Tab-separated table of C-alpha atoms in Angstrom:
chain	number	residue	atom	x	y	z
A	1	MET	CA	-17.039	-18.545	20.404
A	2	ARG	CA	-14.577	-20.023	17.760
A	3	ARG	CA	-14.144	-23.701	18.219
A	4	PRO	CA	-10.493	-24.785	18.266
A	5	PRO	CA	-9.693	-27.175	15.259
A	6	ARG	CA	-10.470	-31.037	16.162
A	7	CYS	CA	-6.455	-31.755	16.651
A	8	PHE	CA	-6.961	-30.446	20.064
A	9	ASP	CA	-10.018	-32.330	21.259
A	10	PRO	CA	-7.881	-34.691	22.759
A	11	VAL	CA	-6.435	-32.387	25.248
A	12	THR	CA	-9.449	-30.832	25.720
A	13	GLU	CA	-11.284	-34.033	26.729
A	14	GLY	CA	-8.159	-35.078	28.717
A	15	LEU	CA	-8.057	-31.627	30.724
A	16	LEU	CA	-12.497	-32.765	31.332
A	17	ARG	CA	-11.270	-36.104	32.751
A	18	ALA	CA	-8.273	-35.098	34.898
A	19	GLY	CA	-10.223	-32.476	36.426
A	20	SER	CA	-13.297	-34.729	36.678
A	21	ALA	CA	-11.042	-37.288	38.283
A	22	VAL	CA	-10.151	-35.000	41.031
A	23	TRP	CA	-13.603	-33.669	41.599
A	24	ARG	CA	-14.579	-37.449	42.360
A	25	GLY	CA	-11.679	-37.776	44.604
A	26	GLN	CA	-9.387	-39.738	42.609
A	27	PRO	CA	-5.909	-38.471	42.368
A	28	GLU	CA	-4.209	-41.554	41.001
A	29	GLN	CA	-6.774	-41.198	37.660
A	30	ALA	CA	-6.071	-37.148	37.491
A	31	ASP	CA	-2.378	-38.057	37.561
A	32	LEU	CA	-2.672	-41.026	34.674
A	33	ALA	CA	-5.168	-38.276	32.535
A	34	ALA	CA	-2.225	-35.557	32.725
A	35	SER	CA	0.038	-37.739	31.672
A	36	VAL	CA	-1.426	-38.361	28.422
A	37	ILE	CA	-2.149	-34.749	27.998
A	38	THR	CA	1.257	-34.034	28.400
A	39	ASP	CA	2.391	-36.561	25.885
A	40	ARG	CA	-0.515	-35.145	23.225
A	41	VAL	CA	0.917	-31.531	23.611
A	42	THR	CA	4.495	-32.915	23.231
A	43	MET	CA	3.587	-34.798	20.391
A	44	LEU	CA	1.308	-31.629	18.978
A	45	ARG	CA	4.682	-29.185	19.437
A	46	ALA	CA	6.663	-31.839	17.360
A	47	LEU	CA	5.197	-31.381	14.776
A	48	VAL	CA	5.784	-27.635	14.607
A	49	ALA	CA	9.749	-27.529	13.767
A	50	CYS	CA	12.227	-25.876	12.603
A	51	SER	CA	14.147	-27.509	10.010
A	52	SER	CA	17.825	-27.996	9.247
A	53	ARG	CA	19.167	-26.359	6.073
A	54	PRO	CA	17.534	-27.019	2.592
A	55	ALA	CA	20.813	-26.388	0.605
A	56	PRO	CA	24.039	-25.989	1.383
A	57	THR	CA	25.384	-22.058	2.419
A	58	ARG	CA	28.658	-20.382	1.750
A	59	SER	CA	29.661	-20.133	5.467
A	60	GLY	CA	32.472	-18.172	4.179
A	61	ASP	CA	30.481	-14.668	3.080
A	62	LYS	CA	29.702	-12.661	5.898
A	63	GLU	CA	26.843	-11.349	3.809
A	64	ALA	CA	25.422	-14.583	2.969
A	65	PRO	CA	21.780	-14.831	4.805
A	66	LEU	CA	21.399	-18.010	7.016
A	67	PRO	CA	18.247	-20.214	5.396
A	68	ILE	CA	15.759	-21.101	8.045
A	69	THR	CA	13.182	-23.224	7.289
A	70	LEU	CA	9.913	-23.568	9.458
A	71	ALA	CA	7.494	-26.728	9.166
A	72	ASN	CA	3.960	-27.087	10.369
A	73	GLY	CA	2.428	-30.731	10.170
A	74	LEU	CA	-0.604	-29.423	11.713
A	75	PRO	CA	-3.793	-28.985	10.260
A	76	VAL	CA	-4.051	-25.194	11.334
A	77	ALA	CA	-1.767	-21.876	10.494
A	78	MET	CA	0.399	-21.430	13.512
A	79	ARG	CA	2.163	-18.168	14.693
A	80	VAL	CA	5.842	-18.824	16.024
A	81	ARG	CA	8.244	-16.544	17.143
A	82	VAL	CA	11.926	-17.243	16.141
A	83	ALA	CA	14.863	-16.138	18.318
A	84	LEU	CA	18.346	-17.037	17.184
A	85	SER	CA	20.956	-16.645	19.920
A	86	ASP	CA	23.998	-14.882	19.199
A	87	THR	CA	26.933	-17.166	18.943
A	88	PRO	CA	30.628	-15.587	18.359
A	89	GLY	CA	31.124	-14.422	14.889
A	90	LEU	CA	27.446	-14.620	13.753
A	91	ARG	CA	25.077	-11.813	14.828
A	92	THR	CA	21.562	-11.922	13.312
A	93	GLU	CA	19.031	-8.963	12.524
A	94	ALA	CA	15.435	-9.806	14.774
A	95	ILE	CA	13.105	-12.327	12.858
A	96	GLY	CA	9.644	-10.983	13.989
A	97	GLU	CA	6.553	-13.489	14.355
A	98	GLN	CA	5.889	-15.350	11.324
A	99	ARG	CA	2.889	-17.224	10.197
A	100	ILE	CA	3.258	-20.806	8.960
A	101	PRO	CA	0.158	-22.386	6.843
A	102	PRO	CA	-1.475	-25.346	7.882
A	103	MET	CA	0.322	-28.357	6.534
A	104	GLY	CA	3.020	-26.184	5.285
A	105	ARG	CA	6.838	-25.195	5.347
A	106	LEU	CA	8.196	-21.197	5.344
A	107	GLN	CA	11.706	-20.602	4.377
A	108	LEU	CA	13.209	-17.164	5.852
A	109	ARG	CA	16.590	-15.414	5.690
A	110	SER	CA	17.904	-14.225	8.098
A	111	THR	CA	20.267	-11.725	7.581
A	112	PRO	CA	24.149	-11.172	9.761
A	113	ASN	CA	24.554	-8.154	11.127
């Protein structure tokens, strides 16, 4: 079995701590450990994001591609799915699953339909 990257060790250790506290009959300690895990996962998720436009776009052109920048602040590659909601006056083609390199960025262009 492949070992997860070290950045996930605190999550694994926290899960073990929470399970151990439940097993020992210490629900308050289990709740505390679960809260720490939740905060850690929230922080990790925030390191993978869709950032704002890096350059101005021509909003008047119906055919102009919509630039999207995905940023990964984790030391491991991430696979993400981008879902753009249809907005009145703007519909875009579907974007499939994308791979963002470790500590990297990926520039996408979604073409309006």
